[in-house]
mmCIF file of C-alpha atoms in Angstrom:
data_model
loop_
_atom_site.group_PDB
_atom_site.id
_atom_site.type_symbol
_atom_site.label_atom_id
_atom_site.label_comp_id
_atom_site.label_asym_id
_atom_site.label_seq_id
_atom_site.Cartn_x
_atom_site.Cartn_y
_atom_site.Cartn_z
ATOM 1 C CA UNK F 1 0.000 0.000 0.000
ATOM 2 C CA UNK F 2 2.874 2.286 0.927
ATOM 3 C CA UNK F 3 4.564 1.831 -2.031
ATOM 4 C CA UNK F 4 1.424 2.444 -4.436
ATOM 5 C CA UNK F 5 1.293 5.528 -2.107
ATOM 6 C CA UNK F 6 4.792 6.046 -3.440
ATOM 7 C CA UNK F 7 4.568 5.607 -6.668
ATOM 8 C CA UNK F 8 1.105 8.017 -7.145
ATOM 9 C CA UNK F 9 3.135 10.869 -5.756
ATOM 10 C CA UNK F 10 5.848 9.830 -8.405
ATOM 11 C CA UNK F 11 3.721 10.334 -10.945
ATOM 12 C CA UNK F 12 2.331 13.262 -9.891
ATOM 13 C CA UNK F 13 5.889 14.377 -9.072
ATOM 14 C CA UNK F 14 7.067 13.633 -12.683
ATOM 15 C CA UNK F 15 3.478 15.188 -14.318
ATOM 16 C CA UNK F 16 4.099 18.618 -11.962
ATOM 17 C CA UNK F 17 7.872 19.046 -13.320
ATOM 18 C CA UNK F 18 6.766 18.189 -16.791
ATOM 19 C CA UNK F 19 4.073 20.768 -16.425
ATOM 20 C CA UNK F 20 6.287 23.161 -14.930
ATOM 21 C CA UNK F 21 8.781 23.068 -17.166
ATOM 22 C CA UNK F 22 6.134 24.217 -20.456
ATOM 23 C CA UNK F 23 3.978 26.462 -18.300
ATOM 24 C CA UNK F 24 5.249 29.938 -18.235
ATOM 25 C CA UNK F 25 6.407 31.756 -14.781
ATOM 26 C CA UNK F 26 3.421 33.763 -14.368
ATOM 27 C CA UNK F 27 1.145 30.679 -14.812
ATOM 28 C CA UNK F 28 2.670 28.603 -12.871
ATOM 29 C CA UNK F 29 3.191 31.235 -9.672
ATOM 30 C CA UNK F 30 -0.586 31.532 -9.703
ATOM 31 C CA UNK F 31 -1.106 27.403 -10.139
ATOM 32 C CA UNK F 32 1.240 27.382 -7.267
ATOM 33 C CA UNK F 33 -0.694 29.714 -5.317
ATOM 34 C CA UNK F 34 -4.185 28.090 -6.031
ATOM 35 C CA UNK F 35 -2.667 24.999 -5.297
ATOM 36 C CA UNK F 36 -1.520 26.167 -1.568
ATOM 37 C CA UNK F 37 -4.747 28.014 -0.815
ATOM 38 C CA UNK F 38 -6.091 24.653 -1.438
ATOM 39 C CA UNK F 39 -3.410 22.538 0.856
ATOM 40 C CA UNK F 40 -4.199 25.262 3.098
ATOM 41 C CA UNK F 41 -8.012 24.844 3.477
ATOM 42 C CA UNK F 42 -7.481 21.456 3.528
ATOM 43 C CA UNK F 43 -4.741 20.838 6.022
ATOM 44 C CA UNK F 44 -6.432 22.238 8.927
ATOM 45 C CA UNK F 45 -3.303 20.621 11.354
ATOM 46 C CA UNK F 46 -0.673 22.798 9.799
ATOM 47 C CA UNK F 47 -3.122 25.741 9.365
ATOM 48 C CA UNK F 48 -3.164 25.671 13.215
ATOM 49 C CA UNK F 49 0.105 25.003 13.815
ATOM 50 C CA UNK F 50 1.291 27.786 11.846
ATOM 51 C CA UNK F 51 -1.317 30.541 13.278
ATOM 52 C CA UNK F 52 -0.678 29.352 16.719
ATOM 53 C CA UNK F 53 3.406 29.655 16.142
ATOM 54 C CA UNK F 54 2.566 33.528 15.056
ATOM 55 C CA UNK F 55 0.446 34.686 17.728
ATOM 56 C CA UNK F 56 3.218 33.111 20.410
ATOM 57 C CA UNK F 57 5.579 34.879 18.319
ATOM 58 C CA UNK F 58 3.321 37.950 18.474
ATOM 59 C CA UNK F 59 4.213 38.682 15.287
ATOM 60 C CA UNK F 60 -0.318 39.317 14.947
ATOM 61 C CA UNK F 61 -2.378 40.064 18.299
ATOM 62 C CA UNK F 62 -5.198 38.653 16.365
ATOM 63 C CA UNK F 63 -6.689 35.284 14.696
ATOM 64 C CA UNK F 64 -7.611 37.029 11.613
ATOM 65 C CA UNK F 65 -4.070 38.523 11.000
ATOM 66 C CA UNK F 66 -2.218 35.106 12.227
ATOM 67 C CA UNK F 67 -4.411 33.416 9.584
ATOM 68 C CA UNK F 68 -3.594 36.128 6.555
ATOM 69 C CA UNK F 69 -0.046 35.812 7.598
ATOM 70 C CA UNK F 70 -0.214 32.133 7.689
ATOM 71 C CA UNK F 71 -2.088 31.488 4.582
ATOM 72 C CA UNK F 72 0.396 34.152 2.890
ATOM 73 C CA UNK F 73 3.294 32.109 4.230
ATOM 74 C CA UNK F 74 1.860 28.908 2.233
ATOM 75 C CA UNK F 75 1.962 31.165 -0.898
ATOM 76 C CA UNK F 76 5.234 32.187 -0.608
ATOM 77 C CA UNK F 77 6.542 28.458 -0.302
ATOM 78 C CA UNK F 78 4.083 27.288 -3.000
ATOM 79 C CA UNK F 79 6.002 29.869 -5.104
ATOM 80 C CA UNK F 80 9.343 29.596 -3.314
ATOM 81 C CA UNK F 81 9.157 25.872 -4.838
ATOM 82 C CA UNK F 82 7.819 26.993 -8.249
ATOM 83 C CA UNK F 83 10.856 29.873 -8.489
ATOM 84 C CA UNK F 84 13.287 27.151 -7.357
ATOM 85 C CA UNK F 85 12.615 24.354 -9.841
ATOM 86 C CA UNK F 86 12.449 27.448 -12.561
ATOM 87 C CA UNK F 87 15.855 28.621 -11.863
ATOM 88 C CA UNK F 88 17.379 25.701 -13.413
ATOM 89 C CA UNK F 89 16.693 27.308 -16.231
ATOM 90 C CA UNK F 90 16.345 31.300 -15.609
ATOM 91 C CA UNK F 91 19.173 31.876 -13.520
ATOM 92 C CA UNK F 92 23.114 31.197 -14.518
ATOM 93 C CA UNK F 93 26.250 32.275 -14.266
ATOM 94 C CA UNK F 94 26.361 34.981 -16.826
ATOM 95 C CA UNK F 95 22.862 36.568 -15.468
ATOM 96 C CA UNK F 96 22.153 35.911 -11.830
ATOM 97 C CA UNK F 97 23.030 39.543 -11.430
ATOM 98 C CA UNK F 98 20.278 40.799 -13.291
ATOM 99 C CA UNK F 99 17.259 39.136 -10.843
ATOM 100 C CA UNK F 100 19.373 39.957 -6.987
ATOM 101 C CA UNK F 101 20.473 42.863 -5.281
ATOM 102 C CA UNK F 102 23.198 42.379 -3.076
ATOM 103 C CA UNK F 103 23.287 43.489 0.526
ATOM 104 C CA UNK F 104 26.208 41.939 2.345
ATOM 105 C CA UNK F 105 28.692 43.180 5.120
ATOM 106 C CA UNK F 106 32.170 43.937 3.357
ATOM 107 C CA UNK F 107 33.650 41.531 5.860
ATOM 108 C CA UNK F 108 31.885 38.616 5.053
ATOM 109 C CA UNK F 109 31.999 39.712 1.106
ATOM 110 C CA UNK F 110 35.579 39.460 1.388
ATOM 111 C CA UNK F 111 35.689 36.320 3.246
ATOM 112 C CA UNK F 112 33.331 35.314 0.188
ATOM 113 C CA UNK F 113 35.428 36.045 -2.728
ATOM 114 C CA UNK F 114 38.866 34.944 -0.431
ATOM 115 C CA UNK F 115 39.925 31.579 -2.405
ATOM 116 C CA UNK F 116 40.347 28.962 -0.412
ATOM 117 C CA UNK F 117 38.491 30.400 2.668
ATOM 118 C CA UNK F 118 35.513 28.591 3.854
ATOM 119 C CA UNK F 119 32.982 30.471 5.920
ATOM 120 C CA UNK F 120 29.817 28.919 7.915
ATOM 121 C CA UNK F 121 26.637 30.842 6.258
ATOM 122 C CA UNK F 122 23.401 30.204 8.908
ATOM 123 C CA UNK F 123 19.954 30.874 7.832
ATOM 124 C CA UNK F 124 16.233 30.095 7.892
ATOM 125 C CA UNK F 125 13.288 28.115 6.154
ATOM 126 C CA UNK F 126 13.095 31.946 5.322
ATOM 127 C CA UNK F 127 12.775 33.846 1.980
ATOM 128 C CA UNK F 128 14.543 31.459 -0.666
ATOM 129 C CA UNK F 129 17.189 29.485 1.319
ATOM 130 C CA UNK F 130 17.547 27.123 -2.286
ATOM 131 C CA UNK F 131 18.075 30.446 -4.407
ATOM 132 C CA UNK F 132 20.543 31.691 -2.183
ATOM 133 C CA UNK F 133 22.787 28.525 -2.534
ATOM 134 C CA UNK F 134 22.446 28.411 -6.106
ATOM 135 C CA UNK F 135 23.249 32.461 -6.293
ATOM 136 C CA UNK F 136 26.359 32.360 -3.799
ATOM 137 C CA UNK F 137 27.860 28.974 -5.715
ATOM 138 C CA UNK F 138 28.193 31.360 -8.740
ATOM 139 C CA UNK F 139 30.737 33.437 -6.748
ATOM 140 C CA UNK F 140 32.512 30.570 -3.962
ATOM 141 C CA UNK F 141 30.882 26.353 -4.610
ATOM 142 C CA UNK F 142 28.404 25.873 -1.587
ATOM 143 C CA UNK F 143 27.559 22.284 0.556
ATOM 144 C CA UNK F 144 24.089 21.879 2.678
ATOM 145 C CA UNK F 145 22.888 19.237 4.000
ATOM 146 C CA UNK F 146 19.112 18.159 3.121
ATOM 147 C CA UNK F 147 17.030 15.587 4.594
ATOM 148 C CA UNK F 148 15.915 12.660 2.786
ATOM 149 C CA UNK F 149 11.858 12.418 1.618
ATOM 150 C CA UNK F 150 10.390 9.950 2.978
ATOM 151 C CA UNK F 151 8.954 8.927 -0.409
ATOM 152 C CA UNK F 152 12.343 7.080 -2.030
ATOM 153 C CA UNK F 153 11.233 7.680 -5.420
ATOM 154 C CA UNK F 154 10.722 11.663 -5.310
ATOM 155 C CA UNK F 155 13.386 11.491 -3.323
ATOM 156 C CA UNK F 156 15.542 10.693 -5.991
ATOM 157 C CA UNK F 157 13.848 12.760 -8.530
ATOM 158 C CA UNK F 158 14.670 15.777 -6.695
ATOM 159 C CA UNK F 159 17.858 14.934 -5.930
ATOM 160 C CA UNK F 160 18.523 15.038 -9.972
ATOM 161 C CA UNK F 161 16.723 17.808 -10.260
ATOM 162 C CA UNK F 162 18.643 19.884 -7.625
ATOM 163 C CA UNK F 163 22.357 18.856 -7.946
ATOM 164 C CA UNK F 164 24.633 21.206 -9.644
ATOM 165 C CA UNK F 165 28.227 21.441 -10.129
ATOM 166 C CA UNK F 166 28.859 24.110 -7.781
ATOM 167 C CA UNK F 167 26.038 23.566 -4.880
ATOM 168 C CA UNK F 168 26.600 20.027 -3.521
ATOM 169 C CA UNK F 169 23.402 18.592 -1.444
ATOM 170 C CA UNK F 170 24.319 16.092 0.863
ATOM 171 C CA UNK F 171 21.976 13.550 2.987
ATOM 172 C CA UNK F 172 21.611 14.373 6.489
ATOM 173 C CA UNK F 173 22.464 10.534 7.230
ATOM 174 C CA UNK F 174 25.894 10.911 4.938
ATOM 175 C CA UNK F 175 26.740 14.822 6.501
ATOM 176 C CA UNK F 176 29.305 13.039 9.059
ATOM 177 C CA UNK F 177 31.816 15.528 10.788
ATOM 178 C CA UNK F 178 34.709 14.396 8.029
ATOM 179 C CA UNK F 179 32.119 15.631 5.126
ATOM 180 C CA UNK F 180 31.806 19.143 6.847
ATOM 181 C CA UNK F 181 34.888 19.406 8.368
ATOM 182 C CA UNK F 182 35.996 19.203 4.446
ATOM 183 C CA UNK F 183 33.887 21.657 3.135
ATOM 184 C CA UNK F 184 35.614 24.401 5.218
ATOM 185 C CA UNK F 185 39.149 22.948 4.683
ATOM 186 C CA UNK F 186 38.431 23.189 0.879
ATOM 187 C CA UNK F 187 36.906 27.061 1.488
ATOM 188 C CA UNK F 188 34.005 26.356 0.334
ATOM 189 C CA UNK F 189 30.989 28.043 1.809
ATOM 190 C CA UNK F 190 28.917 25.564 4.587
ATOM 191 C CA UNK F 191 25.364 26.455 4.185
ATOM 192 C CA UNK F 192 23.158 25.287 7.139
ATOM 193 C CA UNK F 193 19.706 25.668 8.565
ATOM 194 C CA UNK F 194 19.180 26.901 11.983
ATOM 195 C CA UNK F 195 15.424 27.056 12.933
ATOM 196 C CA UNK F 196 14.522 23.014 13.010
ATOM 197 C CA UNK F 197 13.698 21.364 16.207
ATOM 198 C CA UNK F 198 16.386 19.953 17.291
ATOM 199 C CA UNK F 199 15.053 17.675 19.783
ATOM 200 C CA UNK F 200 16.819 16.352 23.386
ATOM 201 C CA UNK F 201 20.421 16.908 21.480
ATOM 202 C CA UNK F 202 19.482 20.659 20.657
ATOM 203 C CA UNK F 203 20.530 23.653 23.015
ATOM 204 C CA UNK F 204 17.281 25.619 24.318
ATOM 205 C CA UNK F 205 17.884 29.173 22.958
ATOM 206 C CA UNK F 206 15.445 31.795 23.256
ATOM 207 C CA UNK F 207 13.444 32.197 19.720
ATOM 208 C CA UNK F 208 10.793 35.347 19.813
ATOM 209 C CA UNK F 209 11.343 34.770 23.582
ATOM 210 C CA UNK F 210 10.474 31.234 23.504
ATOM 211 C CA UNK F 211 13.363 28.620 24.343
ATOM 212 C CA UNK F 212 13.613 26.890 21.236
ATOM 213 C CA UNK F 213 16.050 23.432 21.047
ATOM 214 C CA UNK F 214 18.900 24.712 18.474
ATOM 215 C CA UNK F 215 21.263 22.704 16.981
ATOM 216 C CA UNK F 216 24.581 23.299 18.083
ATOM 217 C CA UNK F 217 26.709 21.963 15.300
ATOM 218 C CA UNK F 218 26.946 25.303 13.273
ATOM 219 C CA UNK F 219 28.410 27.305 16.681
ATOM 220 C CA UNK F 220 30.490 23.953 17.345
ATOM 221 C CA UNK F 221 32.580 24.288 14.274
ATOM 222 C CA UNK F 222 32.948 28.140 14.270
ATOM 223 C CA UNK F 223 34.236 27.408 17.329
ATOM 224 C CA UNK F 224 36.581 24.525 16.311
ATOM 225 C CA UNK F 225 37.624 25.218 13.108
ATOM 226 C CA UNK F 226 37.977 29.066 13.428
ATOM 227 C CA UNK F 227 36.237 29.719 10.222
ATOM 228 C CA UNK F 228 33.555 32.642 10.710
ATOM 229 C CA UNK F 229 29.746 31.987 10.826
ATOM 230 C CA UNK F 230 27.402 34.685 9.516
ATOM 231 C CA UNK F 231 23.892 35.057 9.338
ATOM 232 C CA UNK F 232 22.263 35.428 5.470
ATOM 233 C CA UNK F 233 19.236 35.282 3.863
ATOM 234 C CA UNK F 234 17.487 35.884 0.175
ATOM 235 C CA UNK F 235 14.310 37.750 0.119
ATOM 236 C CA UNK F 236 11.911 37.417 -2.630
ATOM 237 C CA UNK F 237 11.353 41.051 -4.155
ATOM 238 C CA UNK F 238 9.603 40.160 -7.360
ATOM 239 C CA UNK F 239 8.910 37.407 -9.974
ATOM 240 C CA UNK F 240 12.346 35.917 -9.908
ATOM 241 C CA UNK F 241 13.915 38.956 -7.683
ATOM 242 C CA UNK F 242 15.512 38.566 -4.761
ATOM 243 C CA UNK F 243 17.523 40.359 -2.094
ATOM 244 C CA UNK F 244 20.445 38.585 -1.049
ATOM 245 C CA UNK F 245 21.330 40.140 2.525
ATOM 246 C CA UNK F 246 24.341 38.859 4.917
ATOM 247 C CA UNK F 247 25.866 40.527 7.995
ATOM 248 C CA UNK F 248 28.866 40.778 9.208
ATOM 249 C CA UNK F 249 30.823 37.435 10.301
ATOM 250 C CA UNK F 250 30.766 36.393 13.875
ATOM 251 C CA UNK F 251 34.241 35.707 15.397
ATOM 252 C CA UNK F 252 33.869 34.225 18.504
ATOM 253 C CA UNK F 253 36.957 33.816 20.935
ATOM 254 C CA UNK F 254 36.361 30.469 22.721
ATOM 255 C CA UNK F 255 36.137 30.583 26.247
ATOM 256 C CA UNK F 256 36.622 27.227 27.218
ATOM 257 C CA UNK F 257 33.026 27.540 28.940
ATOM 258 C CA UNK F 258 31.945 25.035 25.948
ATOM 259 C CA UNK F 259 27.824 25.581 26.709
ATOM 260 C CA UNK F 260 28.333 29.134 27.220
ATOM 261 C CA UNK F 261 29.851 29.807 23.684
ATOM 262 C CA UNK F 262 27.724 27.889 22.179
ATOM 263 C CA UNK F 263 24.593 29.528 23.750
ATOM 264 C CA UNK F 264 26.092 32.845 22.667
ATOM 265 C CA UNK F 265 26.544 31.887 19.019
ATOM 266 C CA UNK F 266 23.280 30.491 18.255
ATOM 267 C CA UNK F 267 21.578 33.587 20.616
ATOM 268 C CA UNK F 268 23.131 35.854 18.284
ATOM 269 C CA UNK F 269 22.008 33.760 15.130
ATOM 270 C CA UNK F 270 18.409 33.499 16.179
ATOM 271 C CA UNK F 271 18.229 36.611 16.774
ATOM 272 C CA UNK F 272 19.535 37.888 13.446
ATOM 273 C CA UNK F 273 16.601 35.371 11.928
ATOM 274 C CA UNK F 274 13.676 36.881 14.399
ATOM 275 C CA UNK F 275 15.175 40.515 13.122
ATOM 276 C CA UNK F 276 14.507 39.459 9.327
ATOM 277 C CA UNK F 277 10.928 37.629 10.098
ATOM 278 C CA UNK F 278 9.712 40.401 11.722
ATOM 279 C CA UNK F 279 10.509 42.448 8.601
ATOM 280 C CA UNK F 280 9.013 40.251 6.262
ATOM 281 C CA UNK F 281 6.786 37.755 8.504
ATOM 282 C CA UNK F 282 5.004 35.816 5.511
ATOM 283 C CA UNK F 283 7.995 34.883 3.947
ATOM 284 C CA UNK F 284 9.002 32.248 7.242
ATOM 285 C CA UNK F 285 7.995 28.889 6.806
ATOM 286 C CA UNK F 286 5.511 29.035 10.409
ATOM 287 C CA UNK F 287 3.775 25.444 9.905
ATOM 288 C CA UNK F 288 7.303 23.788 11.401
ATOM 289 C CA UNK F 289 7.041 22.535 15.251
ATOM 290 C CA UNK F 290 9.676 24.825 16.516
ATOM 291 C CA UNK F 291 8.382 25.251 20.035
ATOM 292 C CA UNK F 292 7.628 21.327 19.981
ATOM 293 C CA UNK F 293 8.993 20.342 23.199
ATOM 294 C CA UNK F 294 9.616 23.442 25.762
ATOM 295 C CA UNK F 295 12.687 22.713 27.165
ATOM 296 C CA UNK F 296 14.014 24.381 30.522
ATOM 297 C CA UNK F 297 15.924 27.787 30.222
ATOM 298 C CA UNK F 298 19.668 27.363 30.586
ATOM 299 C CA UNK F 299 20.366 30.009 33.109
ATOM 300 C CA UNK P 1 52.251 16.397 29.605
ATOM 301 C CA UNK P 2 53.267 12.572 28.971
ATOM 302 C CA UNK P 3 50.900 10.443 26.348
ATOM 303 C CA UNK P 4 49.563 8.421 29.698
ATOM 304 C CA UNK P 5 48.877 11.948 31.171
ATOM 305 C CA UNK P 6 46.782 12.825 27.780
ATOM 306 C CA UNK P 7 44.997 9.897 27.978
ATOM 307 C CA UNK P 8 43.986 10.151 31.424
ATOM 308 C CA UNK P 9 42.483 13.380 30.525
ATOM 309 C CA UNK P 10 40.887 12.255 27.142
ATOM 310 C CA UNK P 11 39.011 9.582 29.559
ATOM 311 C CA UNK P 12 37.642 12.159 31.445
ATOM 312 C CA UNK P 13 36.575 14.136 28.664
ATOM 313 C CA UNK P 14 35.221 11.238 26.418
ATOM 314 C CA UNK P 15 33.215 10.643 29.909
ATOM 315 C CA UNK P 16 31.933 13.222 29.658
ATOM 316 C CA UNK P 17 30.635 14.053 26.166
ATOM 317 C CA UNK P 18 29.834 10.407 25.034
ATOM 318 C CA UNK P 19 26.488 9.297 24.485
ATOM 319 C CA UNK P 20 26.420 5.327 25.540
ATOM 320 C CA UNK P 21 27.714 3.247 28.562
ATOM 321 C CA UNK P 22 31.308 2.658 28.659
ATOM 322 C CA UNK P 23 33.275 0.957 30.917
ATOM 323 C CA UNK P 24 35.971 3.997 30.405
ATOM 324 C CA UNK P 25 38.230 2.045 33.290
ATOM 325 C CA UNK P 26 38.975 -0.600 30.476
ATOM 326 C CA UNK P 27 39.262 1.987 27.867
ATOM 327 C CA UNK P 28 43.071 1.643 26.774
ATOM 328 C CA UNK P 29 45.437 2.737 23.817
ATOM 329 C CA UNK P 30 43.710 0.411 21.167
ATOM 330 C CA UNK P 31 40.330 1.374 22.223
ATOM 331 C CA UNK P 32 38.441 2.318 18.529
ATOM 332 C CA UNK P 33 37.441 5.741 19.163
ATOM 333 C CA UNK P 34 34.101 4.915 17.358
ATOM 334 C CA UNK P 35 33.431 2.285 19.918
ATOM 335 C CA UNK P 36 32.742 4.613 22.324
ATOM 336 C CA UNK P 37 29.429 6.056 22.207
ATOM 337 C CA UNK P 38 30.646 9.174 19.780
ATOM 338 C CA UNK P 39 28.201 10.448 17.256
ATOM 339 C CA UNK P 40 28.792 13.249 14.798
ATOM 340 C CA UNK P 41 27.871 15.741 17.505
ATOM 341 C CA UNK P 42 29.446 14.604 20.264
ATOM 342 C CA UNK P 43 32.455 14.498 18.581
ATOM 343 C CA UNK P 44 32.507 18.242 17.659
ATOM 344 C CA UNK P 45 32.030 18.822 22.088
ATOM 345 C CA UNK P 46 34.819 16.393 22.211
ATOM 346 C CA UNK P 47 37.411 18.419 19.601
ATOM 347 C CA UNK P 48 36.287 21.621 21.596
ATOM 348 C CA UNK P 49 37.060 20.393 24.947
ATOM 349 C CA UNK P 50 40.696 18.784 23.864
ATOM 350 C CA UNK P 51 41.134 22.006 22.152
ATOM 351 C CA UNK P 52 40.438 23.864 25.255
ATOM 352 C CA UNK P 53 41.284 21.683 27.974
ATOM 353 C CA UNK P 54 44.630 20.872 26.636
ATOM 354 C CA UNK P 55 45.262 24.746 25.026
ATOM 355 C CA UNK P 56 46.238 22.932 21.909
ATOM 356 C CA UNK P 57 45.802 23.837 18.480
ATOM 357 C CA UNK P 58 45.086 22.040 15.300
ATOM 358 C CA UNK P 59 43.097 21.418 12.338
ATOM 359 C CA UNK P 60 40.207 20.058 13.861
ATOM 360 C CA UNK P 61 40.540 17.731 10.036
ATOM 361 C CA UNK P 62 43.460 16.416 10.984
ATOM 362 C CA UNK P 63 41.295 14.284 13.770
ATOM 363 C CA UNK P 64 39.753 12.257 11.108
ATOM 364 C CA UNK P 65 42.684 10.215 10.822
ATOM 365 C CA UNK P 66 42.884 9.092 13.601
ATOM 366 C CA UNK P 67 40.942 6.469 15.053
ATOM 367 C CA UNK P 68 42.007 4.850 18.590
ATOM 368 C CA UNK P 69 42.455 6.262 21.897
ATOM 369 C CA UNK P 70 46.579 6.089 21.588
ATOM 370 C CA UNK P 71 46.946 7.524 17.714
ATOM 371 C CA UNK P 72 44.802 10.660 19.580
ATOM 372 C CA UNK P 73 47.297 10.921 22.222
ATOM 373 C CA UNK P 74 49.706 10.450 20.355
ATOM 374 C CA UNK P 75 48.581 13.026 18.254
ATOM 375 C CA UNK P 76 48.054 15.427 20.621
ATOM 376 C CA UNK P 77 51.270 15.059 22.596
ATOM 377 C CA UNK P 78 52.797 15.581 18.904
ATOM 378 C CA UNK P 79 51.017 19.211 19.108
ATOM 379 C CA UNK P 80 52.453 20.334 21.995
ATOM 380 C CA UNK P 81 55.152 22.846 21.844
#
């Protein structure tokens, strides 16, 4: 049964790129729109998870703005994965230029464009995290780490779909401490998400004044490897416009208080992130658990 | 510091940071580092406390090498000035 299941979304997988890739932009933003107002009428779990994560935020005092917020938030990832999968074929080396505005510390530009100097780049389910990659591998090659689906077969399609010479995706279950530890040696930018729950292994850090449980590997290899973490993200602006926006690197001297540093590195991080959600709060991806477990305060 | 004086330390530390039960009194030179409890994680806590608790420092790459208990005290003992 599960692998009919499997195979259904495969085909409707394969029928969605093939449609996608003879529908024009403008059609298929507004398919991908209708198709999210319809995922959210219909997913009424998620539509509550994601209004209840923006009132605790406080991002909207009110039902009626946490649900335009949250239903806006759907849109923008119904087109987030429409401008993505078009990119392949819009964006390139000799153009990229053209559709985003750059808005990046000089420090971390320079650490950027430094050969052979790899730099930690943090951000969000925010804006276009995918876009961003695939902009920034056009100026230094770029390594995330992505999470299998649990469907194998779109799974794989995507993973086609997505590689590219210069932006390397690789498995959460193959992104051992070697494989990052690499990226960095090779200066190559290390592009990692910050905002999932990270369970009993996370760090609670305060996110919108809620402890959150953070991941601590980003901080960790700042902190062991010496090479500078910065916060970044790419706003959408337009039809296939974006803002690319970084700030300055974070050098932190360790203390040898290992929980303390850590705690101060992903403080500063999520805060950065809560800066540029508040800014622009229906580009955030609200229907993830991030509050899922409250863990204590660290004091 | 002597190579038994590291590894007393690293015992402590791998203690410490590791995620399973080990009996770390039987935990000796040819102990497989990966057989004791160390996930990609706990690993990273692990590099920063050596690098802290020893005031060494390294390429926290040049750790993959290595693999038992000894060849990191060895290694480390090789890093101090």
């Amino acid at each position: 049964m599960k692998k009919l299941r499997h195979l259904l979304e495969y085909a409707a997988a394969r029928f969605g790129f093939f449609l996608l890739d003879r529908i024009s932009l403008p059609a298929a933003i507004a398919l991908g729109r209708r198709l999210a107002d319809s995922w959210y009428f219909l997913n009424k779990s998620r539509r509550q998870i994601a209004k209840e994560n923006i009132l605790k935020a406080k991002i909207a005092s009110t039902d009626s703005e946490a649900n335009r917020i949250a239903r806006d938030s759907l849109r923008h990832f119904a087109v987030l994965a429409v401008e993505y999968l078009k990119a392949e074929n819009v964006l390139n080396e000799g153009n990229w230029k053209e559709h985003v505005e750059l808005d990046v510390s000089p420090e971390t530009m320079a650490i950027i464009r430094e050969p052979g100097r790899g730099i930690i780049l943090v951000s969000g389910h925010f804006g276009n995290w995918e876009v961003a990659a695939q902009i920034l591998s056009y100026i230094k090659p770029v390594a995330g780490i992505t999470r299998d689906m649990n469907n194998p077969y779109t799974d794989r399609l995507m993973k086609q779909r997505k590689q590219r010479d210069r932006y390397t995706l690789t498995p959460k279950h193959d992104a051992g401490v070697d494989r990052l530890l690499s990226v960095l040696k090779k200066g190559e930018i290390l592009a990692l998400l910050i905002d999932q729950h990270a369970s009993e292994r996370g760090m609670p850090v305060d996110f919108f004044g809620i402890p959150a449980s953070t991941h601590t590997s980003p901080a960790l290899l700042h902190l062991i490897t010496r090479a500078p973490i910065c916060f970044g993200y790419c706003l959408r602006t337009g039809p296939m416009s974006y803002k690319f926006k970084a700030v300055a690197p974070i050098i932190h001297k360790p203390t040898g208080n290992r929980q303390h540093d850590v705690h101060t590195i992903l403080e500063q991080l999520n805060h950065e992130l809560e800066n540029a959600i508040r800014q622009n709060p229906e580009q955030y991806l609200w229907a993830h658990r991030r509050w899922k477990i409250p863990p204590p305060r660290v004091s | 510091m002597t190579q038994e004086q590291i590894i007393e330390k690293l015992r402590t530390m791998m203690r410490k940071t590791s995620q399973a039960k080990v009996d770390w009194d039987a935990v000796n030179t040819d102990s497989p580092i990966a057989s004791l409890g160390f996930d990609s994680l706990s690993i990273l806590d692990l590099v920063y406390d050596i690098q802290q608790e020893l005031g060494l420092e390294f390429e926290a790459e040049e750790l993959v090498k290595v693999k038992t208990v000894g060849q990191l005290a060895a290694f480390l003992a090789g890093k101090q000035k």
